[in-house]
Coordinates of C-alpha atoms and ligand atoms in Angstrom, one line a residue:
M190 CA -66.0 39.9 178.4
T191 CA -63.8 37.0 180.7
S192 CA -63.4 36.5 184.2
T193 CA -60.3 34.2 184.1
Q194 CA -58.1 35.5 186.9
T195 CA -55.2 33.6 187.5
N196 CA -52.1 33.6 189.9
S197 CA -49.3 35.2 187.5
D198 CA -48.6 37.6 190.6
T199 CA -46.2 35.4 191.7
I200 CA -44.1 35.2 188.4
T201 CA -40.6 36.6 189.0
Q202 CA -38.6 39.1 186.2
T203 CA -36.6 35.9 185.4
K204 CA -39.7 33.8 185.0
I205 CA -41.2 35.9 182.7
L206 CA -38.4 36.3 180.4
S207 CA -37.8 32.5 180.1
T208 CA -41.1 31.8 179.8
Q209 CA -42.8 34.4 177.5
P210 CA -40.6 34.3 174.6
Q211 CA -43.6 36.5 172.9
P212 CA -44.0 38.7 175.3
N213 CA -47.6 40.2 174.8
P214 CA -47.2 44.0 173.1
F215 CA -50.1 45.1 174.7
R216 CA -48.6 44.2 178.0
I217 CA -47.4 47.8 179.8
H218 CA -44.3 47.5 181.5
A219 CA -44.2 48.1 185.6
L220 CA -42.2 51.2 185.5
E221 CA -45.2 52.9 184.2
R222 CA -46.6 52.5 187.2
T223 CA -45.7 53.9 190.1
D224 CA -48.3 52.8 192.5
H225 CA -47.8 56.4 194.6
A226 CA -51.5 57.4 194.7
M227 CA -52.7 53.4 195.6
Q228 CA -50.3 53.6 198.4
V229 CA -51.9 56.9 199.9
W230 CA -55.2 55.6 199.6
L231 CA -54.3 52.2 201.0
F232 CA -52.2 53.5 204.1
S233 CA -54.6 56.2 204.9
G234 CA -57.5 53.6 205.2
L235 CA -55.3 51.5 207.6
F236 CA -54.4 54.6 209.4
W237 CA -58.4 55.8 209.7
L238 CA -59.5 52.1 210.8
T239 CA -57.0 52.5 213.8
I240 CA -58.6 55.5 214.7
A241 CA -62.0 54.1 214.3
M242 CA -61.5 51.1 216.8
I243 CA -60.0 53.2 219.5
I244 CA -63.3 55.5 219.1
G245 CA -65.1 52.4 219.0
I246 CA -63.6 51.0 222.2
I247 CA -64.2 54.5 223.7
G248 CA -67.6 54.4 222.8
A249 CA -68.0 50.5 223.9
V250 CA -66.8 51.7 227.1
K251 CA -69.0 54.5 227.6
L252 CA -71.9 52.2 227.3
F253 CA -71.1 50.2 230.6
Y254 CA -69.3 53.2 232.4
P255 CA -70.7 56.5 231.2
E256 CA -68.4 58.6 233.5
F257 CA -65.8 57.8 231.2
L258 CA -64.5 60.9 229.8
Q259 CA -67.5 62.7 230.3
S260 CA -66.0 66.2 231.3
I261 CA -65.1 66.6 227.4
P262 CA -67.9 67.9 225.4
A263 CA -66.1 66.8 222.2
L264 CA -66.2 63.3 223.4
A265 CA -69.5 63.1 224.1
Y266 CA -71.2 59.7 222.9
G267 CA -73.6 61.4 220.9
R268 CA -70.4 63.3 218.7
L269 CA -68.3 60.4 219.3
R270 CA -70.6 58.0 217.6
P271 CA -71.1 59.5 214.3
V272 CA -67.1 60.1 214.2
H273 CA -66.4 56.4 214.5
V274 CA -69.1 55.7 212.1
N275 CA -67.9 58.3 209.8
I276 CA -64.4 57.4 210.0
G277 CA -65.1 53.9 209.5
I278 CA -67.0 54.3 206.4
F279 CA -65.7 57.3 205.2
G280 CA -62.0 56.9 206.1
F281 CA -61.2 53.1 206.6
M282 CA -63.6 51.4 204.0
S283 CA -63.8 54.0 201.6
M284 CA -59.7 54.9 201.3
G285 CA -58.4 51.5 201.8
Y286 CA -60.6 49.9 199.1
L287 CA -60.2 52.7 196.8
G288 CA -56.4 52.0 197.2
A289 CA -56.9 48.4 196.3
A290 CA -58.7 50.0 193.2
F291 CA -56.1 52.2 192.1
Y292 CA -54.1 49.1 192.2
M293 CA -56.4 47.1 190.4
V294 CA -57.5 48.9 187.5
P295 CA -54.1 49.7 185.8
R296 CA -53.5 46.3 185.9
L297 CA -57.0 45.1 184.6
T298 CA -56.7 47.7 181.8
Q299 CA -52.8 47.4 181.1
A300 CA -53.0 51.0 180.8
P301 CA -51.0 53.1 183.5
L302 CA -53.4 55.3 185.9
F303 CA -54.8 58.1 183.8
S304 CA -53.2 60.6 186.7
E305 CA -50.9 59.5 189.7
T306 CA -50.9 63.2 190.4
L307 CA -54.6 63.8 190.6
G308 CA -54.9 60.6 192.7
A309 CA -52.6 61.3 195.3
L310 CA -53.8 64.6 195.6
T311 CA -57.6 63.1 195.7
A312 CA -56.5 61.1 198.5
W313 CA -54.6 63.8 200.5
G314 CA -57.9 65.8 199.7
W315 CA -60.1 63.1 201.5
N316 CA -57.7 62.6 204.4
F317 CA -58.2 66.8 205.2
N318 CA -61.9 66.8 204.5
L319 CA -62.6 63.7 206.9
L320 CA -60.6 65.6 209.3
G321 CA -62.5 68.7 209.0
G322 CA -66.1 67.1 208.7
C323 CA -65.1 65.1 212.0
L324 CA -63.5 67.7 213.8
A325 CA -66.9 69.9 212.9
I326 CA -69.0 67.2 214.8
M327 CA -67.1 66.7 217.7
M328 CA -67.6 70.9 218.0
G329 CA -71.4 70.1 217.6
F330 CA -71.9 70.9 214.2
S331 CA -73.7 67.9 212.4
K332 CA -76.3 67.5 210.0
G333 CA -77.9 65.5 212.3
K334 CA -79.0 62.5 209.6
E335 CA -77.6 59.2 209.7
Y336 CA -74.6 58.7 207.7
S337 CA -75.0 62.5 206.5
E338 CA -73.8 63.8 209.6
I339 CA -71.1 65.9 208.2
P340 CA -71.8 69.1 207.5
F341 CA -71.3 71.7 204.7
P342 CA -68.4 72.4 203.4
F343 CA -67.1 68.9 204.0
D344 CA -69.9 67.2 202.5
M345 CA -69.5 68.9 199.4
G346 CA -66.1 68.2 199.6
F347 CA -66.4 64.8 199.7
G348 CA -69.0 65.0 196.4
L349 CA -66.2 66.9 194.3
L350 CA -63.6 64.6 195.6
E351 CA -65.6 61.0 194.6
I352 CA -66.5 62.6 191.1
A353 CA -62.6 63.3 190.8
V354 CA -61.9 59.7 191.9
A355 CA -64.9 58.2 189.5
G356 CA -63.1 60.4 186.8
N357 CA -59.4 59.2 187.4
I358 CA -60.5 55.5 187.3
F359 CA -62.7 55.7 184.4
S360 CA -60.3 57.8 182.1
T361 CA -57.9 55.1 182.9
F362 CA -60.7 52.5 181.8
V363 CA -61.4 54.2 178.5
Q364 CA -57.8 54.1 177.8
R365 CA -57.4 50.6 178.5
R366 CA -55.0 48.3 176.4
E367 CA -56.4 45.1 177.7
Q368 CA -59.8 44.7 175.9
R369 CA -61.5 42.0 178.2
L370 CA -63.6 43.1 181.1
Y371 CA -62.2 41.3 184.4
V372 CA -65.1 40.8 187.0
S373 CA -62.9 43.1 189.4
L374 CA -63.5 45.9 186.7
W375 CA -67.0 45.3 186.8
Y376 CA -67.5 46.2 190.2
I377 CA -65.3 48.9 190.6
L378 CA -67.3 50.6 187.9
L379 CA -70.3 49.9 189.5
A380 CA -69.0 51.7 192.5
I381 CA -67.7 54.4 191.0
I382 CA -70.0 55.8 188.2
P383 CA -73.3 56.1 190.4
F384 CA -72.1 56.4 193.7
P385 CA -71.4 60.2 193.0
I386 CA -74.9 60.8 192.7
Y387 CA -76.2 58.5 195.5
Y388 CA -73.8 60.7 197.8
T389 CA -75.2 64.1 196.7
L390 CA -78.8 62.9 196.5
G391 CA -78.2 61.9 200.3
N392 CA -76.4 64.8 201.3
A393 CA -78.1 67.6 199.2
N394 CA -81.6 66.3 199.4
R395 CA -84.0 69.0 200.7
F396 CA -87.1 67.1 201.6
S397 CA -88.5 66.8 204.8
G398 CA -90.0 64.1 207.1
V399 CA -91.1 60.9 205.5
E400 CA -89.3 61.7 201.9
D401 CA -86.6 62.3 203.8
A402 CA -86.5 59.4 205.4
I403 CA -86.9 57.3 202.6
V404 CA -84.0 59.4 200.3
N405 CA -81.8 59.6 203.3
W406 CA -81.8 55.4 203.4
F407 CA -81.9 55.1 199.6
Y408 CA -78.3 57.0 200.0
S409 CA -77.3 55.0 203.2
H410 CA -78.1 51.8 201.9
N411 CA -76.0 52.0 198.8
L412 CA -73.2 53.6 200.5
F413 CA -73.1 50.2 202.0
G414 CA -74.3 48.0 198.8
I415 CA -73.2 50.1 196.1
W416 CA -70.0 51.6 197.4
L417 CA -68.5 49.7 200.1
T418 CA -69.4 46.1 199.2
T419 CA -68.7 46.3 195.6
L420 CA -65.2 47.6 196.2
G421 CA -64.9 44.7 198.6
L422 CA -66.1 42.4 196.2
A423 CA -63.7 43.2 193.2
T424 CA -60.8 43.4 195.7
L425 CA -61.6 39.6 196.8
Y426 CA -62.4 38.6 193.0
Y427 CA -58.9 40.1 192.0
I428 CA -56.6 38.2 194.8
V429 CA -58.3 35.1 195.4
P430 CA -57.7 33.4 192.0
K431 CA -54.0 34.6 192.8
Q432 CA -53.7 33.0 196.1
V433 CA -54.6 29.9 195.0
K434 CA -53.3 29.9 191.5
K435 CA -56.5 28.8 189.8
P436 CA -58.8 30.6 187.9
L437 CA -62.6 31.6 188.9
Y438 CA -64.7 28.5 189.4
S439 CA -67.7 29.8 187.0
H440 CA -67.7 32.9 184.6
T441 CA -71.4 32.6 184.4
I442 CA -72.2 32.9 187.7
S443 CA -69.7 35.6 188.3
F444 CA -72.0 36.9 185.3
V445 CA -75.3 36.0 187.5
G446 CA -73.9 37.5 190.9
F447 CA -72.7 40.7 189.2
W448 CA -76.1 41.7 187.6
T449 CA -78.5 40.3 190.1
L450 CA -76.5 42.3 192.9
A451 CA -76.8 45.5 190.4
A452 CA -80.2 45.0 189.6
F453 CA -81.5 44.4 193.8
Y454 CA -79.2 46.1 195.9
P455 CA -80.2 49.8 195.3
W456 CA -83.6 49.1 195.9
N457 CA -82.8 47.5 199.4
G458 CA -82.8 50.9 201.5
G459 CA -86.7 50.9 202.5
H460 CA -85.4 48.0 205.0
H461 CA -84.1 50.5 207.2
V462 CA -87.6 51.5 208.2
I463 CA -89.4 48.5 208.3
W464 CA -93.1 49.4 210.0
G465 CA -91.7 53.1 210.2
P466 CA -94.0 55.8 208.8
V467 CA -93.6 54.7 205.1
P468 CA -95.9 53.5 202.6
M469 CA -96.1 49.6 202.3
W470 CA -95.2 49.4 199.2
V471 CA -92.0 50.7 199.9
M472 CA -91.7 48.2 202.7
S473 CA -92.7 45.2 200.4
A474 CA -90.5 46.4 197.4
S475 CA -87.7 46.4 200.1
V476 CA -88.0 43.4 201.7
T477 CA -88.6 41.7 198.3
A478 CA -85.6 43.2 197.1
S479 CA -83.5 42.2 200.4
L480 CA -84.7 38.7 199.8
A481 CA -83.6 38.3 196.3
M482 CA -80.4 39.1 197.4
F483 CA -79.8 35.6 198.1
V484 CA -79.3 35.4 194.2
P485 CA -76.3 37.3 194.3
V486 CA -74.9 36.3 197.8
F487 CA -75.2 32.9 197.0
A488 CA -73.6 33.3 193.3
T489 CA -70.7 34.6 195.3
I490 CA -70.6 31.6 198.0
V491 CA -70.6 29.4 194.9
N492 CA -67.9 31.1 193.0
F493 CA -65.8 31.4 195.9
G494 CA -66.4 28.0 197.5
G495 CA -65.5 26.5 193.9
T496 CA -62.4 28.2 193.5
A497 CA -61.0 27.6 197.2
L498 CA -62.0 24.1 197.0
G499 CA -59.1 22.2 196.3
A500 CA -56.9 24.8 197.7
L501 CA -57.4 24.3 201.2
S502 CA -53.7 23.6 201.5
V503 CA -52.9 27.1 200.9
L504 CA -54.8 28.0 204.2
K505 CA -52.0 26.7 206.3
T506 CA -49.2 28.7 204.6
D507 CA -50.5 32.1 203.5
V508 CA -52.1 34.0 205.8
S509 CA -53.2 36.5 203.4
Y510 CA -55.4 33.6 201.9
R511 CA -56.5 32.6 205.6
F512 CA -57.8 36.8 205.6
S513 CA -59.7 36.5 202.3
I514 CA -61.3 33.4 203.4
L515 CA -62.6 35.3 206.5
A516 CA -63.7 38.3 204.4
Y517 CA -65.3 35.7 202.1
L518 CA -67.3 34.0 205.3
G519 CA -67.8 37.4 207.2
Y520 CA -69.5 39.0 203.4
A521 CA -71.8 35.4 203.1
G522 CA -72.4 35.4 207.0
A523 CA -73.3 39.4 206.9
S524 CA -75.4 39.2 203.9
L525 CA -77.6 36.3 204.4
W526 CA -78.1 37.5 207.9
G527 CA -79.2 41.0 206.3
S528 CA -81.7 39.3 204.3
S529 CA -83.3 37.4 207.4
L530 CA -83.3 40.6 209.2
A531 CA -85.2 42.4 206.5
I532 CA -88.5 39.5 207.4
M533 CA -90.6 42.2 208.6
S534 CA -91.9 39.7 211.8
F535 CA -88.4 39.1 212.9
N536 CA -87.4 42.8 212.1
A537 CA -90.3 43.8 214.5
K538 CA -88.6 42.0 217.0
I539 CA -85.0 42.9 216.7
H540 CA -85.1 46.4 215.0
F541 CA -84.0 48.2 218.0
T542 CA -81.8 45.7 219.8
Y543 CA -78.1 45.3 219.3
M544 CA -79.0 42.4 216.6
T545 CA -78.6 45.2 214.0
I546 CA -75.2 46.2 215.8
A547 CA -73.9 42.6 215.3
H548 CA -74.9 42.5 211.5
V549 CA -73.3 45.9 210.4
H550 CA -70.1 44.6 212.5
L551 CA -69.9 41.4 211.2
G552 CA -70.2 42.9 207.7
F553 CA -67.5 45.7 208.7
L554 CA -65.0 43.6 210.5
G555 CA -65.8 40.2 209.1
F556 CA -65.6 41.5 205.7
G557 CA -64.2 45.0 205.2
I558 CA -61.3 44.4 207.6
A559 CA -60.6 40.7 206.8
G560 CA -60.9 41.9 202.6
L561 CA -58.4 44.9 203.1
V562 CA -55.7 43.2 205.4
A563 CA -55.6 40.0 203.0
F564 CA -55.1 42.6 200.2
T565 CA -52.4 44.8 202.1
Y566 CA -50.7 41.2 202.9
F567 CA -51.0 40.2 199.4
Y568 CA -49.5 43.7 198.1
L569 CA -46.6 43.4 200.1
E570 CA -46.1 40.1 199.7
K571 CA -47.0 39.2 195.8
S572 CA -47.0 42.3 194.3
R573 CA -43.5 44.2 196.3
K574 CA -42.2 40.6 197.0
L575 CA -41.3 41.6 200.5
S576 CA -41.4 39.0 203.3
Y577 CA -43.0 40.1 206.3
S578 CA -42.9 38.3 209.6
Q579 CA -45.1 35.1 209.4
S580 CA -45.4 34.6 213.4
L581 CA -47.0 38.4 213.7
A582 CA -49.2 37.7 211.1
E583 CA -50.2 34.4 212.9
W584 CA -51.0 36.6 216.0
H585 CA -52.8 39.8 213.9
F586 CA -55.0 36.5 212.3
W587 CA -56.2 35.1 215.6
L588 CA -56.4 38.2 217.7
T589 CA -58.7 39.6 214.6
V590 CA -60.9 36.4 214.9
L591 CA -61.4 36.1 218.6
G592 CA -62.1 40.3 218.4
I593 CA -64.7 39.7 215.5
V594 CA -66.4 36.8 216.8
G595 CA -66.4 38.1 220.9
Y596 CA -68.0 41.3 219.5
V597 CA -70.3 39.6 217.0
A598 CA -71.5 36.9 219.6
S599 CA -72.1 39.1 222.4
M600 CA -74.2 41.6 220.5
A601 CA -76.2 39.1 218.6
A602 CA -76.7 37.3 221.9
I603 CA -78.0 40.3 224.0
G604 CA -80.2 41.7 220.7
L605 CA -82.4 38.0 220.9
I606 CA -82.5 38.4 224.8
E607 CA -83.7 41.8 224.6
G608 CA -86.0 41.4 221.8
N609 CA -87.6 38.2 223.6
E610 CA -88.1 40.2 226.8
W611 CA -89.8 43.0 224.8
E612 CA -92.1 40.3 223.1
M613 CA -92.9 39.2 226.7
G614 CA -93.8 42.3 227.7
N615 CA -90.8 43.9 229.5
S616 CA -89.8 47.3 228.7
P617 CA -86.6 48.8 227.1
T618 CA -85.5 50.5 230.1
G619 CA -86.3 47.1 232.3
T620 CA -83.9 45.3 230.3
M621 CA -80.9 48.2 229.8
M622 CA -79.3 46.9 232.8
L623 CA -78.9 43.4 231.0
R624 CA -76.8 44.8 228.4
T625 CA -73.7 45.7 230.7
P626 CA -71.6 42.4 230.4
Y627 CA -72.2 42.2 226.9
N628 CA -71.0 45.6 226.7
I629 CA -68.0 44.6 228.5
V630 CA -67.2 41.9 226.6
R631 CA -67.9 43.9 223.4
A632 CA -65.3 46.4 224.7
I633 CA -62.6 43.5 225.3
S634 CA -63.2 42.1 221.8
G635 CA -62.6 45.5 220.6
G636 CA -59.5 45.8 222.6
M637 CA -58.3 42.3 221.3
L638 CA -59.0 43.8 217.7
L639 CA -57.1 46.9 218.4
V640 CA -54.4 44.6 219.9
G641 CA -54.1 42.6 216.4
Q642 CA -53.6 45.9 214.5
S643 CA -51.3 47.6 216.1
V644 CA -49.2 43.9 215.5
F645 CA -50.3 44.3 211.6
L646 CA -48.9 48.0 211.5
W647 CA -45.9 47.3 213.2
N648 CA -45.3 44.3 210.8
I649 CA -46.0 46.4 207.7
W650 CA -43.9 49.2 209.0
Q651 CA -40.8 46.6 209.7
T652 CA -41.3 45.2 206.6
L653 CA -41.4 48.2 204.4
T654 CA -38.1 50.1 206.4
T655 CA -35.8 47.1 207.0
S656 CA -36.3 45.8 203.4
T657 CA -33.4 47.2 201.1
E658 CA -34.6 45.4 198.1
S659 CA -38.6 46.8 198.1
A660 CA -37.7 49.5 195.5
E661 CA -36.2 47.7 192.7
K662 CA -38.4 44.4 193.5
S663 CA -41.9 47.0 193.2
L664 CA -40.6 47.1 189.6
V665 CA -41.0 43.6 188.8
P666 CA -43.1 43.4 185.9
E667 CA -46.6 42.0 186.8
N668 CA -48.3 40.0 184.2
S669 CA -51.8 40.5 186.1
Q670 CA -54.1 38.6 184.2
N671 CA -54.8 35.1 182.3
Ligands
HEM209 C1 -62.4 47.9 217.7 C2 -63.7 47.9 217.0 C3 -64.8 48.7 217.2 C4 -65.5 48.7 218.2 C5 -65.2 48.5 219.5 C6 -66.7 49.5 217.7 C7 -67.6 50.1 218.7 C8 -69.0 50.6 218.1 C9 -70.1 50.8 218.9 C10 -70.1 51.2 220.5 C11 -71.3 51.4 218.3 C12 -72.4 52.0 218.7 C13 -73.6 51.2 219.0 C14 -74.8 51.6 219.8 O1 -74.7 53.1 219.7 O2 -75.4 51.1 220.1 C15 -70.8 51.2 217.2 C16 -71.3 51.6 215.8 C17 -71.1 51.1 214.6 N1 -69.8 50.8 214.5 FE1 -68.4 50.1 215.2 N2 -66.6 49.7 216.4 C18 -65.7 49.0 215.7 C19 -65.2 48.9 214.4 C20 -65.9 49.4 213.6 C21 -65.3 49.4 212.0 C22 -64.2 49.0 211.8 C23 -66.5 49.8 211.4 C24 -66.5 50.2 209.9 C25 -67.1 50.9 209.3 C26 -67.6 50.7 212.4 C27 -68.7 50.8 212.1 C28 -69.6 51.1 212.5 C29 -71.2 51.7 212.5 C30 -71.7 51.5 211.1 C31 -71.9 51.4 213.2 C32 -73.5 52.3 213.3 C33 -74.3 50.8 213.4 C34 -75.8 51.2 213.6 O3 -76.3 52.6 213.7 O4 -76.7 50.3 213.5 N3 -67.5 50.2 213.6 N4 -69.4 50.7 217.1
HEM210 C1 -77.7 40.6 201.0 C2 -77.2 41.7 202.0 C3 -77.6 42.4 203.0 C4 -78.6 42.6 203.2 C5 -80.1 41.9 202.8 C6 -79.1 43.5 204.7 C7 -79.9 43.9 205.3 C8 -80.0 44.9 206.4 C9 -81.2 45.1 207.2 C10 -82.6 44.5 206.8 C11 -80.7 46.0 207.9 C12 -81.8 46.7 209.2 C13 -82.0 46.3 210.2 C14 -82.5 47.0 211.0 O1 -82.4 47.9 211.5 O2 -83.8 46.7 211.6 C15 -79.5 46.5 207.6 C16 -78.6 47.4 208.3 C17 -77.4 47.7 208.4 N1 -76.2 47.0 207.3 FE1 -77.1 45.3 205.9 N2 -77.7 43.8 204.6 C18 -77.0 43.2 203.7 C19 -75.2 43.5 203.8 C20 -74.5 44.3 204.4 C21 -73.2 44.4 204.6 C22 -72.4 43.5 203.4 C23 -73.0 45.4 205.4 C24 -71.5 45.9 205.5 C25 -70.7 45.8 204.4 C26 -73.9 46.0 206.0 C27 -74.5 47.3 206.6 C28 -75.2 47.1 207.4 C29 -75.3 48.9 208.2 C30 -74.3 49.6 208.5 C31 -76.7 48.6 208.7 C32 -77.2 49.7 209.6 C33 -78.0 51.0 209.6 C34 -78.2 51.5 210.6 O3 -79.5 51.4 211.1 O4 -77.5 52.4 211.0 N3 -75.3 45.3 205.2 N4 -78.8 45.8 206.8

């Protein structure tokens, strides 16, 4: 295995012809790739991100102004919240990053996607399934379990679609012409192979009580850890070396990071029920696994840090790279923060506060949004050879940074304040009103993120529709790795 992931996305067709006297016979021609499926996945992900933001802002406003839209039962807070969460996770994160995976896999394996048609059909099926599941929740049909709210038959729909997606990607992998396994591929395989099993376990389990909670958190944690985080890391491992035009800092560190993540992450689920009525060994094992996550997280910090060091000048000129660095900081921050939340004494203090909400949104906004945006700009510029508006991208970047900082800082601050108050004997009802100004800051920060997202969508739309050369340039051979 080798991890050398380099910069040749920037090579134009002319350069390839002139600098490669002996073209590698194993390189597939870009004409074999249509990227149709990846586009449906990616742009659907960006669409759902906008919807998740709008619903998140409505929910945020309801938390300090409960009369807002209160006459519409479908928009009651108890229904909107799971819709926001499911659209964020299954719409934005899953679809967007699967789009990135559908882009990366043919390039990393040097084989065309096993089936573009199946890829596009599964994306449309996923969209309709998510829509159906969310409408069902808004009509009051929820399974009532966190991260498994989507009711039958839509939960089963996701299970089948996940198997079809995994089959498509894995069949491409089996037909690979490139024998080296790049780091991004390891992570993609780690996401797609076990996740349909975790999903089925979480959604079809017939346990009750404590067993149900343990199984549900085993599934839910792997939804964030093994499904979304690994797809996100795969994307960063792919684009960062190309953005800085340098190979990854260390292959050995990637190796350590990958295998320790694969070994420790699946056992983190119990940290969601610390001090709950679960056996002590479940808590201790998951706390140990959560602290052990320092190893893969540090490996990633060192590897990306080493790769980025010396290429800081790229930050000034490449907005896409800036978003990658934001995603890197978001990942490192959310993960180190997550390990600290698993320390039992600290967890006792903050579990029911907004501290968890701050951690979650640092993960999804800092790491999730920034990484997918970095990939989208990268895709437009380096792969499609389209130039987007730099000034709009600057606006997008700074609105996103301000939105994330405002959201995370306000929630973390009130989380600590409430935790301290409760420790001193004040009751949750007693501190409830303290939340109001922080909830207002959160809603304003969400508004900034939404404005930034609108600028981004407008920029993409303009770029795709006003460029006359896009179709031709998208077929430029992309000598993707090494
Ligand atoms: C404009 C941006 C956003 C705003 C204003 C926002 C707002 C909110 C609000 C108000 C809650 C409920 C908090 C509570 O009940 O105490 C929440 C929860 C949540 N949001 Fe967001 N959100 C945003 C973006 C996102 C995105 C993009 C995702 C991506 C997956 C996401 C994932 C979640 C999750 C998983 C929860 C549940 C966390 C938990 O139960 O611990 N949010 N959000
Ligand atoms: C080393 C990595 C991480 C560790 C050890 C970790 C640990 C934790 C802990 C202990 C909690 C529970 C806090 C509580 O409720 O008392 C939690 C909640 C959560 N984490 Fe993480 N975290 C990590 C990374 C991430 C990342 C990168 C994401 C997102 C991309 C994420 C998403 C979530 C979500 C959505 C919840 C809320 C679950 C809920 O209560 O509804 N975590 N995490």
